[in-house]
XYZ file of C-alpha atoms in Angstrom:
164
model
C -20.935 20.504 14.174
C -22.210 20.184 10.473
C -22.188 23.286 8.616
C -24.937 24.608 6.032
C -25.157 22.104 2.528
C -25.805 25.017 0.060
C -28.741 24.140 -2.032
C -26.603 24.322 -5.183
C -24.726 20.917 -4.327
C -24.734 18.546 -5.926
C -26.593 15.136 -4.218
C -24.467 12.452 -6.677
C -22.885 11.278 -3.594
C -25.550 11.854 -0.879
C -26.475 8.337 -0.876
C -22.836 7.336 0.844
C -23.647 9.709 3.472
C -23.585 8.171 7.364
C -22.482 5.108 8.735
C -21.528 2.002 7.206
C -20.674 -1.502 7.594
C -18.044 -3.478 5.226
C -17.489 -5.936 3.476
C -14.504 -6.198 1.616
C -13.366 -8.615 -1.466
C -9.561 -8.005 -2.603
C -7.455 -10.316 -4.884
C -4.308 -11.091 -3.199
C -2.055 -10.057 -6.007
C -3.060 -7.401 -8.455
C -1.620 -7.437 -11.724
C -0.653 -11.061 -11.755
C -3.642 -13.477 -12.801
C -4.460 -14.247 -9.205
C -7.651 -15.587 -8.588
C -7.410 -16.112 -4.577
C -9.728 -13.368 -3.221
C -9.232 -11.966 0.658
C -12.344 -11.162 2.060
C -12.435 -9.256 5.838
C -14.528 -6.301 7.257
C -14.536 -2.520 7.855
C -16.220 0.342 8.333
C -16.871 3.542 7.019
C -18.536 7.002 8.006
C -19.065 9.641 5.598
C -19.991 13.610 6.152
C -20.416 16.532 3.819
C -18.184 18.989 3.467
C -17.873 22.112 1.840
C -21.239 23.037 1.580
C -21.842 19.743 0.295
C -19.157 19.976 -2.864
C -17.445 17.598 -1.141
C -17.254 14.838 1.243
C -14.857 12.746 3.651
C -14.985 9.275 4.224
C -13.630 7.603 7.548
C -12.593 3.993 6.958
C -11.551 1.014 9.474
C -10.274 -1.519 7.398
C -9.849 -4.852 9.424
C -6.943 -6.837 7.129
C -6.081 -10.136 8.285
C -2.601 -8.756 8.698
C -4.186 -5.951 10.959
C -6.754 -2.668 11.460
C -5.526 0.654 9.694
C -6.881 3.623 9.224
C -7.710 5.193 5.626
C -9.309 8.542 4.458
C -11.248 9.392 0.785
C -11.652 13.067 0.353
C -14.434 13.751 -2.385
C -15.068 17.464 -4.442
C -16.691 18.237 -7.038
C -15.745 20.685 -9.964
C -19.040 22.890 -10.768
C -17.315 24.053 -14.042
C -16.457 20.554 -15.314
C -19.564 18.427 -13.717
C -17.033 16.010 -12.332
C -15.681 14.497 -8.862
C -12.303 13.865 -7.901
C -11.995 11.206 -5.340
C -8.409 11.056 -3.265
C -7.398 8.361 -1.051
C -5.027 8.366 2.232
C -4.212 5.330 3.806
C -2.940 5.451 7.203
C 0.325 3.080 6.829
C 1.694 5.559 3.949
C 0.678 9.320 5.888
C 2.627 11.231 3.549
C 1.250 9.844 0.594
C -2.078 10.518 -1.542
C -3.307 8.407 -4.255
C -3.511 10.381 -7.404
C -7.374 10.987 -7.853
C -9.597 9.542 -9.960
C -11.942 12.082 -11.852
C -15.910 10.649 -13.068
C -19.165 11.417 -12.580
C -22.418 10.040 -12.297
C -24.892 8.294 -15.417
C -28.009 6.927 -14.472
C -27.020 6.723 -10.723
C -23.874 5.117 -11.438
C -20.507 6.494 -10.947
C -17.523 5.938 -13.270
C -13.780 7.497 -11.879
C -10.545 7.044 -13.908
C -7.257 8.346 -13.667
C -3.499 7.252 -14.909
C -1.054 5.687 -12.116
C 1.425 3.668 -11.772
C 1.181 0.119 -10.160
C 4.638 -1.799 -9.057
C 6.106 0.075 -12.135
C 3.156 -0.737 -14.094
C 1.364 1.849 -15.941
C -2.627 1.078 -15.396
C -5.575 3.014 -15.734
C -7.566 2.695 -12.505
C -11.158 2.509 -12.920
C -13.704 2.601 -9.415
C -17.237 1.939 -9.488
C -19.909 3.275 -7.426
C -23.656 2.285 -7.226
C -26.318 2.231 -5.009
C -28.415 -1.097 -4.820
C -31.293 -0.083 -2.278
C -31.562 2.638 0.469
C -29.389 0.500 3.373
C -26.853 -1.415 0.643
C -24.305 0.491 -1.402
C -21.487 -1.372 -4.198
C -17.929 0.122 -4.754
C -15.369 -1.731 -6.765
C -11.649 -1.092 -8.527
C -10.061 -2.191 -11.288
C -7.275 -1.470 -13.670
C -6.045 -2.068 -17.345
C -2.294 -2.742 -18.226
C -4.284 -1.284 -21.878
C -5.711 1.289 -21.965
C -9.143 0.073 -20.674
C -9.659 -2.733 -23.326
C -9.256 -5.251 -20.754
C -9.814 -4.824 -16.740
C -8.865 -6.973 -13.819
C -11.371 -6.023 -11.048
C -9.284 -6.190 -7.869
C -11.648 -4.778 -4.676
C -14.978 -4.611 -4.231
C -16.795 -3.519 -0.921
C -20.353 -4.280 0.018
C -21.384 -1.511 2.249
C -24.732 -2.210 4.509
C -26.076 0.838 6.812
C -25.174 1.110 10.290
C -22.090 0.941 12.240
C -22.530 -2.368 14.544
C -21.370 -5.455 13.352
């Protein structure tokens, strides 16, 4: 049952809403001048949630190694205009990535937060845009400095609809 979207929300994020097909682009090794890109499928379902402050994404992620299971929670902070975006992946249940924080300029949303990679510390950086009604564009990257320099290491291709 979907519960009442408050007419206050904010509608940054309403074009991820629904059901999604995926195509996904990640470099092998991050961090480590790779250049061999693994490309495989997925899928992803997305609802509102707390009176549309927030949303959860549903992902299938179809590895070449195997299918898991991963989660993005989504909220947004009223009194700071931003969104925090979490992630859960399914292998590591008691773990959640530390969020990036963004928001949204000219339809495009820029999320950053501070983390640690192997030991590393990066700045993570994702990307979201919308490129036409039934196509959305989501990438990552990080910087080893301070954001001078970024090594974009995913990017999904979402189209609408759930079958293949």
């Amino acid at each position: 049952m979907a519960l009442e979207t408050l007419p206050s929300a904010p509608t940054d994020f309403d074009f991820v809403i629904g059901d999604w097909r995926v195509k996904h682009r990640r470099l092998k090794e991050r961090l480590a001048n790779c250049n061999e890109w693994i490309e495989f499928d997925g899928k992803m379902s997305t609802r509102k949630i707390l009176g549309g402050y927030g949303n959860v994404e549903d992902n299938v992620l179809y590895f070449p190694e195997g299918e898991f299971r991963a989660v993005a929670l989504r909220s947004y902070d009223i009194t700071k205009g931003t969104w925090s975006i979490w992630w859960l992946d399914g292998r590591f249940p008691d773990r959640i990535d530390v969020p990036v924080v963004g928001s949204f300029k000219d339809r495009v949303g820029v999320f950053l937060a501070r983390d640690l990679v192997a030991g590393v510390p990066v700045t993570v950086r994702f990307i979201w845009s919308q490129v036409s009604a039934d196509e959305l564009r989501w990438e990552q990257a990080f910087s080893t400095d301070e954001g001078s320099t970024w090594e974009t290491n995913w990017t999904m291709a979402f189209y609408r609809g759930s079958e293949s």
